């Protein structure tokens, strides 16, 4: 199964993608996580991506596509995947469609997790991320057992630099301009499914399971 998670930054794409990956036993591929891992390792790609990420801008398509096409070559992608944060522009979506078509394949679902802008700044300012294992929490809605410590791997959690309110507002603007048009794109391909992302995490997941089938 090949699934794309769509939605504003902070809508809950990553949270749901991890649950989908666990249930359906497919890899969770987050371009944001890959950029952050590169940044942590100090690679050239990480340094280039940081310039854009820190400003709340998208990393250029060319760089992002090179990274994701390389990731698809990994044998763990053979049985499908859940994409989180990719595609984020029409050229990225077109490149994905073309790359899949060349193999006689297509995505199965693009799931749009809908959360109004008013809720997003709260979601992001409360988000705490584990840069070691990629887990994500919320200080109020999805708290850890021990404050500031990852339940999964025991490392310290951080507030991402790009989750500060000024950058979040910028990222929301970029989302509306460049990513929201993908809703129309996947609607026209009959792949779009919508879920109400304002519900509690487990309720959102149950709606997604209904769409994907058990
Ligand atoms: P995205 O991947 O779309 O940027 P995340 O999955 O990281 O978003 O979620 C953003 C923040 O909102 C995180 O702090 C996460 O723990 C929290 N969150 C996710 N889903 C819900 C939900 N259904 N209700 C409340 N908070 C949520
Ligand atoms: P995320 O973790 O999905 O919120 O992504 C964090 C940041 O990484 C974004 O604000 C962008 O700067 C960058 N990024 C992640 N995925 C993409 C993508 N598909 N295209 C361009 N930039 C991306």
PDB file of N, CA and C in Angstrom, residues 54-138:
ATOM      1  N   UNK A  54      15.100  26.739   8.458  1.00  0.00           N
ATOM      2  CA  UNK A  54      15.120  27.742   9.523  1.00  0.00           C
ATOM      3  C   UNK A  54      14.246  28.949   9.194  1.00  0.00           C
ATOM      4  N   UNK A  55      14.076  29.197   7.886  1.00  0.00           N
ATOM      5  CA  UNK A  55      13.258  30.354   7.496  1.00  0.00           C
ATOM      6  C   UNK A  55      11.803  29.980   7.281  1.00  0.00           C
ATOM      7  N   UNK A  56      11.474  28.703   7.483  1.00  0.00           N
ATOM      8  CA  UNK A  56      10.097  28.258   7.263  1.00  0.00           C
ATOM      9  C   UNK A  56       9.783  28.059   5.791  1.00  0.00           C
ATOM     10  N   UNK A  57      10.824  28.004   4.970  1.00  0.00           N
ATOM     11  CA  UNK A  57      10.622  27.838   3.514  1.00  0.00           C
ATOM     12  C   UNK A  57      10.786  26.378   3.127  1.00  0.00           C
ATOM     13  N   UNK A  58      10.322  26.024   1.935  1.00  0.00           N
ATOM     14  CA  UNK A  58      10.524  24.665   1.448  1.00  0.00           C
ATOM     15  C   UNK A  58      11.936  24.521   0.878  1.00  0.00           C
ATOM     16  N   UNK A  59      12.498  23.365   1.070  1.00  0.00           N
ATOM     17  CA  UNK A  59      13.778  23.027   0.438  1.00  0.00           C
ATOM     18  C   UNK A  59      13.487  22.906  -1.067  1.00  0.00           C
ATOM     19  N   UNK A  60      14.387  23.382  -1.957  1.00  0.00           N
ATOM     20  CA  UNK A  60      14.077  23.332  -3.394  1.00  0.00           C
ATOM     21  C   UNK A  60      13.724  21.918  -3.878  1.00  0.00           C
ATOM     22  N   UNK A  61      12.818  21.874  -4.856  1.00  0.00           N
ATOM     23  CA  UNK A  61      12.323  20.581  -5.373  1.00  0.00           C
ATOM     24  C   UNK A  61      13.465  19.663  -5.803  1.00  0.00           C
ATOM     25  N   UNK A  62      14.456  20.248  -6.485  1.00  0.00           N
ATOM     26  CA  UNK A  62      15.535  19.430  -7.049  1.00  0.00           C
ATOM     27  C   UNK A  62      16.227  18.591  -5.953  1.00  0.00           C
ATOM     28  N   UNK A  63      16.530  19.278  -4.849  1.00  0.00           N
ATOM     29  CA  UNK A  63      17.226  18.634  -3.726  1.00  0.00           C
ATOM     30  C   UNK A  63      16.329  17.579  -3.064  1.00  0.00           C
ATOM     31  N   UNK A  64      15.062  17.952  -2.875  1.00  0.00           N
ATOM     32  CA  UNK A  64      14.106  17.057  -2.210  1.00  0.00           C
ATOM     33  C   UNK A  64      13.863  15.813  -3.064  1.00  0.00           C
ATOM     34  N   UNK A  65      13.735  16.014  -4.362  1.00  0.00           N
ATOM     35  CA  UNK A  65      13.440  14.879  -5.251  1.00  0.00           C
ATOM     36  C   UNK A  65      14.620  13.909  -5.309  1.00  0.00           C
ATOM     37  N   UNK A  66      15.818  14.473  -5.336  1.00  0.00           N
ATOM     38  CA  UNK A  66      17.007  13.615  -5.374  1.00  0.00           C
ATOM     39  C   UNK A  66      17.020  12.699  -4.133  1.00  0.00           C
ATOM     40  N   UNK A  67      16.713  13.323  -2.999  1.00  0.00           N
ATOM     41  CA  UNK A  67      16.717  12.600  -1.731  1.00  0.00           C
ATOM     42  C   UNK A  67      15.655  11.500  -1.688  1.00  0.00           C
ATOM     43  N   UNK A  68      14.446  11.833  -2.116  1.00  0.00           N
ATOM     44  CA  UNK A  68      13.347  10.858  -1.985  1.00  0.00           C
ATOM     45  C   UNK A  68      13.480   9.734  -3.013  1.00  0.00           C
ATOM     46  N   UNK A  69      13.920  10.073  -4.227  1.00  0.00           N
ATOM     47  CA  UNK A  69      14.061   9.028  -5.256  1.00  0.00           C
ATOM     48  C   UNK A  69      15.130   8.017  -4.814  1.00  0.00           C
ATOM     49  N   UNK A  70      16.127   8.519  -4.130  1.00  0.00           N
ATOM     50  CA  UNK A  70      17.169   7.651  -3.605  1.00  0.00           C
ATOM     51  C   UNK A  70      16.585   6.749  -2.508  1.00  0.00           C
ATOM     52  N   UNK A  71      15.741   7.328  -1.669  1.00  0.00           N
ATOM     53  CA  UNK A  71      15.116   6.570  -0.577  1.00  0.00           C
ATOM     54  C   UNK A  71      14.232   5.434  -1.119  1.00  0.00           C
ATOM     55  N   UNK A  72      13.541   5.705  -2.250  1.00  0.00           N
ATOM     56  CA  UNK A  72      12.655   4.686  -2.838  1.00  0.00           C
ATOM     57  C   UNK A  72      13.425   3.453  -3.314  1.00  0.00           C
ATOM     58  N   UNK A  73      14.739   3.626  -3.534  1.00  0.00           N
ATOM     59  CA  UNK A  73      15.533   2.479  -4.022  1.00  0.00           C
ATOM     60  C   UNK A  73      15.763   1.445  -2.924  1.00  0.00           C
ATOM     61  N   UNK A  74      15.544   1.865  -1.668  1.00  0.00           N
ATOM     62  CA  UNK A  74      15.752   0.936  -0.559  1.00  0.00           C
ATOM     63  C   UNK A  74      14.766  -0.237  -0.657  1.00  0.00           C
ATOM     64  N   UNK A  75      15.245  -1.470  -0.486  1.00  0.00           N
ATOM     65  CA  UNK A  75      14.346  -2.629  -0.635  1.00  0.00           C
ATOM     66  C   UNK A  75      13.127  -2.599   0.285  1.00  0.00           C
ATOM     67  N   UNK A  76      13.193  -1.853   1.405  1.00  0.00           N
ATOM     68  CA  UNK A  76      12.035  -1.834   2.308  1.00  0.00           C
ATOM     69  C   UNK A  76      10.822  -1.147   1.675  1.00  0.00           C
ATOM     70  N   UNK A  77      11.013  -0.485   0.521  1.00  0.00           N
ATOM     71  CA  UNK A  77       9.889   0.198  -0.138  1.00  0.00           C
ATOM     72  C   UNK A  77       9.087  -0.740  -1.044  1.00  0.00           C
ATOM     73  N   UNK A  78       9.558  -1.964  -1.213  1.00  0.00           N
ATOM     74  CA  UNK A  78       8.936  -2.882  -2.174  1.00  0.00           C
ATOM     75  C   UNK A  78       7.455  -3.129  -1.863  1.00  0.00           C
ATOM     76  N   UNK A  79       7.097  -3.165  -0.581  1.00  0.00           N
ATOM     77  CA  UNK A  79       5.700  -3.451  -0.218  1.00  0.00           C
ATOM     78  C   UNK A  79       4.885  -2.192   0.032  1.00  0.00           C
ATOM     79  N   UNK A  80       5.401  -1.036  -0.382  1.00  0.00           N
ATOM     80  CA  UNK A  80       4.687   0.221  -0.178  1.00  0.00           C
ATOM     81  C   UNK A  80       5.305   1.050   0.935  1.00  0.00           C
ATOM     82  N   UNK A  81       4.645   2.175   1.255  1.00  0.00           N
ATOM     83  CA  UNK A  81       5.179   3.115   2.255  1.00  0.00           C
ATOM     84  C   UNK A  81       4.127   4.155   2.578  1.00  0.00           C
ATOM     85  N   UNK A  82       4.356   4.846   3.682  1.00  0.00           N
ATOM     86  CA  UNK A  82       3.512   6.001   3.995  1.00  0.00           C
ATOM     87  C   UNK A  82       4.411   7.240   3.967  1.00  0.00           C
ATOM     88  N   UNK A  83       4.073   8.153   3.070  1.00  0.00           N
ATOM     89  CA  UNK A  83       4.887   9.361   2.869  1.00  0.00           C
ATOM     90  C   UNK A  83       4.336  10.495   3.729  1.00  0.00           C
ATOM     91  N   UNK A  84       5.223  11.127   4.478  1.00  0.00           N
ATOM     92  CA  UNK A  84       4.822  12.176   5.416  1.00  0.00           C
ATOM     93  C   UNK A  84       5.645  13.429   5.109  1.00  0.00           C
ATOM     94  N   UNK A  85       4.972  14.437   4.541  1.00  0.00           N
ATOM     95  CA  UNK A  85       5.694  15.677   4.212  1.00  0.00           C
ATOM     96  C   UNK A  85       6.242  15.683   2.795  1.00  0.00           C
ATOM     97  N   UNK A  86       5.899  14.690   2.029  1.00  0.00           N
ATOM     98  CA  UNK A  86       6.241  14.623   0.611  1.00  0.00           C
ATOM     99  C   UNK A  86       5.080  13.965  -0.117  1.00  0.00           C
ATOM    100  N   UNK A  87       4.626  14.458  -1.269  1.00  0.00           N
ATOM    101  CA  UNK A  87       5.062  15.687  -1.928  1.00  0.00           C
ATOM    102  C   UNK A  87       4.478  16.932  -1.243  1.00  0.00           C
ATOM    103  N   UNK A  88       5.146  18.058  -1.475  1.00  0.00           N
ATOM    104  CA  UNK A  88       4.699  19.320  -0.885  1.00  0.00           C
ATOM    105  C   UNK A  88       4.496  20.398  -1.936  1.00  0.00           C
ATOM    106  N   UNK A  89       4.782  20.085  -3.196  1.00  0.00           N
ATOM    107  CA  UNK A  89       4.548  21.032  -4.295  1.00  0.00           C
ATOM    108  C   UNK A  89       4.002  20.236  -5.484  1.00  0.00           C
ATOM    109  N   UNK A  90       3.372  20.944  -6.417  1.00  0.00           N
ATOM    110  CA  UNK A  90       2.857  20.258  -7.616  1.00  0.00           C
ATOM    111  C   UNK A  90       4.003  19.594  -8.401  1.00  0.00           C
ATOM    112  N   UNK A  91       5.134  20.273  -8.643  1.00  0.00           N
ATOM    113  CA  UNK A  91       6.213  19.570  -9.363  1.00  0.00           C
ATOM    114  C   UNK A  91       6.669  18.292  -8.639  1.00  0.00           C
ATOM    115  N   UNK A  92       6.687  18.299  -7.298  1.00  0.00           N
ATOM    116  CA  UNK A  92       7.063  17.078  -6.565  1.00  0.00           C
ATOM    117  C   UNK A  92       6.021  15.981  -6.806  1.00  0.00           C
ATOM    118  N   UNK A  93       4.729  16.360  -6.775  1.00  0.00           N
ATOM    119  CA  UNK A  93       3.665  15.358  -6.985  1.00  0.00           C
ATOM    120  C   UNK A  93       3.751  14.798  -8.397  1.00  0.00           C
ATOM    121  N   UNK A  94       4.007  15.676  -9.364  1.00  0.00           N
ATOM    122  CA  UNK A  94       4.106  15.206 -10.754  1.00  0.00           C
ATOM    123  C   UNK A  94       5.290  14.270 -10.933  1.00  0.00           C
ATOM    124  N   UNK A  95       6.400  14.600 -10.278  1.00  0.00           N
ATOM    125  CA  UNK A  95       7.596  13.741 -10.392  1.00  0.00           C
ATOM    126  C   UNK A  95       7.319  12.375  -9.768  1.00  0.00           C
ATOM    127  N   UNK A  96       6.570  12.361  -8.667  1.00  0.00           N
ATOM    128  CA  UNK A  96       6.233  11.088  -8.020  1.00  0.00           C
ATOM    129  C   UNK A  96       5.319  10.255  -8.931  1.00  0.00           C
ATOM    130  N   UNK A  97       4.280  10.904  -9.467  1.00  0.00           N
ATOM    131  CA  UNK A  97       3.355  10.188 -10.359  1.00  0.00           C
ATOM    132  C   UNK A  97       4.144   9.570 -11.517  1.00  0.00           C
ATOM    133  N   UNK A  98       5.048  10.359 -12.102  1.00  0.00           N
ATOM    134  CA  UNK A  98       5.815   9.895 -13.267  1.00  0.00           C
ATOM    135  C   UNK A  98       6.721   8.721 -12.883  1.00  0.00           C
ATOM    136  N   UNK A  99       7.418   8.857 -11.748  1.00  0.00           N
ATOM    137  CA  UNK A  99       8.341   7.790 -11.322  1.00  0.00           C
ATOM    138  C   UNK A  99       7.576   6.493 -11.079  1.00  0.00           C
ATOM    139  N   UNK A 100       6.369   6.596 -10.517  1.00  0.00           N
ATOM    140  CA  UNK A 100       5.567   5.390 -10.260  1.00  0.00           C
ATOM    141  C   UNK A 100       5.031   4.829 -11.568  1.00  0.00           C
ATOM    142  N   UNK A 101       4.549   5.729 -12.446  1.00  0.00           N
ATOM    143  CA  UNK A 101       3.999   5.276 -13.739  1.00  0.00           C
ATOM    144  C   UNK A 101       5.023   4.473 -14.526  1.00  0.00           C
ATOM    145  N   UNK A 102       6.276   4.902 -14.440  1.00  0.00           N
ATOM    146  CA  UNK A 102       7.337   4.199 -15.173  1.00  0.00           C
ATOM    147  C   UNK A 102       7.462   2.742 -14.721  1.00  0.00           C
ATOM    148  N   UNK A 103       7.000   2.481 -13.473  1.00  0.00           N
ATOM    149  CA  UNK A 103       7.050   1.097 -12.973  1.00  0.00           C
ATOM    150  C   UNK A 103       5.671   0.446 -13.029  1.00  0.00           C
ATOM    151  N   UNK A 104       4.709   1.139 -13.683  1.00  0.00           N
ATOM    152  CA  UNK A 104       3.334   0.614 -13.765  1.00  0.00           C
ATOM    153  C   UNK A 104       2.614   0.679 -12.426  1.00  0.00           C
ATOM    154  N   UNK A 105       3.017   1.619 -11.577  1.00  0.00           N
ATOM    155  CA  UNK A 105       2.416   1.707 -10.240  1.00  0.00           C
ATOM    156  C   UNK A 105       1.733   3.056 -10.034  1.00  0.00           C
ATOM    157  N   UNK A 106       0.998   3.171  -8.936  1.00  0.00           N
ATOM    158  CA  UNK A 106       0.431   4.475  -8.549  1.00  0.00           C
ATOM    159  C   UNK A 106       0.202   4.458  -7.043  1.00  0.00           C
ATOM    160  N   UNK A 107      -0.035   5.622  -6.474  1.00  0.00           N
ATOM    161  CA  UNK A 107      -0.318   5.628  -5.038  1.00  0.00           C
ATOM    162  C   UNK A 107      -1.762   5.135  -4.826  1.00  0.00           C
ATOM    163  N   UNK A 108      -2.055   4.674  -3.614  1.00  0.00           N
ATOM    164  CA  UNK A 108      -3.402   4.179  -3.333  1.00  0.00           C
ATOM    165  C   UNK A 108      -4.287   5.268  -2.742  1.00  0.00           C
ATOM    166  N   UNK A 109      -3.755   6.013  -1.779  1.00  0.00           N
ATOM    167  CA  UNK A 109      -4.553   7.051  -1.122  1.00  0.00           C
ATOM    168  C   UNK A 109      -3.698   8.266  -0.782  1.00  0.00           C
ATOM    169  N   UNK A 110      -4.296   9.445  -0.943  1.00  0.00           N
ATOM    170  CA  UNK A 110      -3.713  10.670  -0.376  1.00  0.00           C
ATOM    171  C   UNK A 110      -4.690  11.096   0.719  1.00  0.00           C
ATOM    172  N   UNK A 111      -4.248  11.016   1.968  1.00  0.00           N
ATOM    173  CA  UNK A 111      -5.141  11.304   3.094  1.00  0.00           C
ATOM    174  C   UNK A 111      -4.894  12.714   3.586  1.00  0.00           C
ATOM    175  N   UNK A 112      -5.917  13.556   3.486  1.00  0.00           N
ATOM    176  CA  UNK A 112      -5.778  14.933   3.932  1.00  0.00           C
ATOM    177  C   UNK A 112      -6.264  15.060   5.376  1.00  0.00           C
ATOM    178  N   UNK A 113      -5.342  15.385   6.276  1.00  0.00           N
ATOM    179  CA  UNK A 113      -5.682  15.556   7.689  1.00  0.00           C
ATOM    180  C   UNK A 113      -6.008  17.042   7.891  1.00  0.00           C
ATOM    181  N   UNK A 114      -7.294  17.306   8.080  1.00  0.00           N
ATOM    182  CA  UNK A 114      -7.741  18.703   8.125  1.00  0.00           C
ATOM    183  C   UNK A 114      -7.754  19.283   9.531  1.00  0.00           C
ATOM    184  N   UNK A 115      -7.000  20.358   9.716  1.00  0.00           N
ATOM    185  CA  UNK A 115      -6.998  21.093  10.995  1.00  0.00           C
ATOM    186  C   UNK A 115      -6.966  22.586  10.648  1.00  0.00           C
ATOM    187  N   UNK A 116      -7.904  23.380  11.175  1.00  0.00           N
ATOM    188  CA  UNK A 116      -7.900  24.812  10.842  1.00  0.00           C
ATOM    189  C   UNK A 116      -6.649  25.530  11.358  1.00  0.00           C
ATOM    190  N   UNK A 117      -6.284  26.602  10.678  1.00  0.00           N
ATOM    191  CA  UNK A 117      -5.083  27.372  11.034  1.00  0.00           C
ATOM    192  C   UNK A 117      -5.074  27.788  12.513  1.00  0.00           C
ATOM    193  N   UNK A 118      -6.277  28.115  13.068  1.00  0.00           N
ATOM    194  CA  UNK A 118      -6.338  28.590  14.465  1.00  0.00           C
ATOM    195  C   UNK A 118      -5.729  27.576  15.433  1.00  0.00           C
ATOM    196  N   UNK A 119      -5.857  26.285  15.117  1.00  0.00           N
ATOM    197  CA  UNK A 119      -5.355  25.253  16.039  1.00  0.00           C
ATOM    198  C   UNK A 119      -3.864  24.969  15.856  1.00  0.00           C
ATOM    199  N   UNK A 120      -3.322  25.417  14.726  1.00  0.00           N
ATOM    200  CA  UNK A 120      -1.983  24.965  14.363  1.00  0.00           C
ATOM    201  C   UNK A 120      -0.892  25.538  15.268  1.00  0.00           C
ATOM    202  N   UNK A 121      -0.967  26.831  15.589  1.00  0.00           N
ATOM    203  CA  UNK A 121       0.106  27.429  16.387  1.00  0.00           C
ATOM    204  C   UNK A 121       0.181  26.753  17.754  1.00  0.00           C
ATOM    205  N   UNK A 122      -0.989  26.429  18.324  1.00  0.00           N
ATOM    206  CA  UNK A 122      -1.014  25.716  19.612  1.00  0.00           C
ATOM    207  C   UNK A 122      -0.385  24.328  19.473  1.00  0.00           C
ATOM    208  N   UNK A 123      -0.752  23.634  18.415  1.00  0.00           N
ATOM    209  CA  UNK A 123      -0.192  22.298  18.183  1.00  0.00           C
ATOM    210  C   UNK A 123       1.340  22.342  18.105  1.00  0.00           C
ATOM    211  N   UNK A 124       1.841  23.355  17.376  1.00  0.00           N
ATOM    212  CA  UNK A 124       3.282  23.412  17.120  1.00  0.00           C
ATOM    213  C   UNK A 124       4.065  23.903  18.323  1.00  0.00           C
ATOM    214  N   UNK A 125       3.489  24.860  19.080  1.00  0.00           N
ATOM    215  CA  UNK A 125       4.262  25.370  20.214  1.00  0.00           C
ATOM    216  C   UNK A 125       4.326  24.313  21.311  1.00  0.00           C
ATOM    217  N   UNK A 126       3.332  23.386  21.318  1.00  0.00           N
ATOM    218  CA  UNK A 126       3.352  22.321  22.318  1.00  0.00           C
ATOM    219  C   UNK A 126       4.054  21.059  21.834  1.00  0.00           C
ATOM    220  N   UNK A 127       4.461  21.039  20.575  1.00  0.00           N
ATOM    221  CA  UNK A 127       5.106  19.827  20.048  1.00  0.00           C
ATOM    222  C   UNK A 127       6.496  19.669  20.650  1.00  0.00           C
ATOM    223  N   UNK A 128       6.827  18.468  21.055  1.00  0.00           N
ATOM    224  CA  UNK A 128       8.185  18.163  21.500  1.00  0.00           C
ATOM    225  C   UNK A 128       8.654  16.972  20.675  1.00  0.00           C
ATOM    226  N   UNK A 129       9.848  17.101  20.126  1.00  0.00           N
ATOM    227  CA  UNK A 129      10.336  16.078  19.198  1.00  0.00           C
ATOM    228  C   UNK A 129      11.570  15.391  19.751  1.00  0.00           C
ATOM    229  N   UNK A 130      11.691  14.104  19.451  1.00  0.00           N
ATOM    230  CA  UNK A 130      12.911  13.377  19.784  1.00  0.00           C
ATOM    231  C   UNK A 130      13.750  13.298  18.516  1.00  0.00           C
ATOM    232  N   UNK A 131      14.870  13.976  18.523  1.00  0.00           N
ATOM    233  CA  UNK A 131      15.698  13.981  17.310  1.00  0.00           C
ATOM    234  C   UNK A 131      16.451  12.661  17.163  1.00  0.00           C
ATOM    235  N   UNK A 132      16.480  11.850  18.245  1.00  0.00           N
ATOM    236  CA  UNK A 132      17.190  10.568  18.164  1.00  0.00           C
ATOM    237  C   UNK A 132      16.348   9.516  17.443  1.00  0.00           C
ATOM    238  N   UNK A 133      15.045   9.375  17.826  1.00  0.00           N
ATOM    239  CA  UNK A 133      14.254   8.291  17.221  1.00  0.00           C
ATOM    240  C   UNK A 133      13.082   8.797  16.388  1.00  0.00           C
ATOM    241  N   UNK A 134      12.855  10.117  16.355  1.00  0.00           N
ATOM    242  CA  UNK A 134      11.800  10.668  15.494  1.00  0.00           C
ATOM    243  C   UNK A 134      10.422  10.715  16.145  1.00  0.00           C
ATOM    244  N   UNK A 135      10.296  10.267  17.394  1.00  0.00           N
ATOM    245  CA  UNK A 135       8.977  10.301  18.053  1.00  0.00           C
ATOM    246  C   UNK A 135       8.556  11.751  18.303  1.00  0.00           C
ATOM    247  N   UNK A 136       7.247  11.964  18.330  1.00  0.00           N
ATOM    248  CA  UNK A 136       6.701  13.306  18.527  1.00  0.00           C
ATOM    249  C   UNK A 136       5.616  13.268  19.598  1.00  0.00           C
ATOM    250  N   UNK A 137       5.618  14.280  20.450  1.00  0.00           N
ATOM    251  CA  UNK A 137       4.627  14.354  21.526  1.00  0.00           C
ATOM    252  C   UNK A 137       4.036  15.757  21.563  1.00  0.00           C
ATOM    253  N   UNK A 138       3.037  15.926  22.431  1.00  0.00           N
ATOM    254  CA  UNK A 138       2.498  17.267  22.672  1.00  0.00           C
ATOM    255  C   UNK A 138       2.409  17.450  24.184  1.00  0.00           C
TER     256      UNK A 138
END
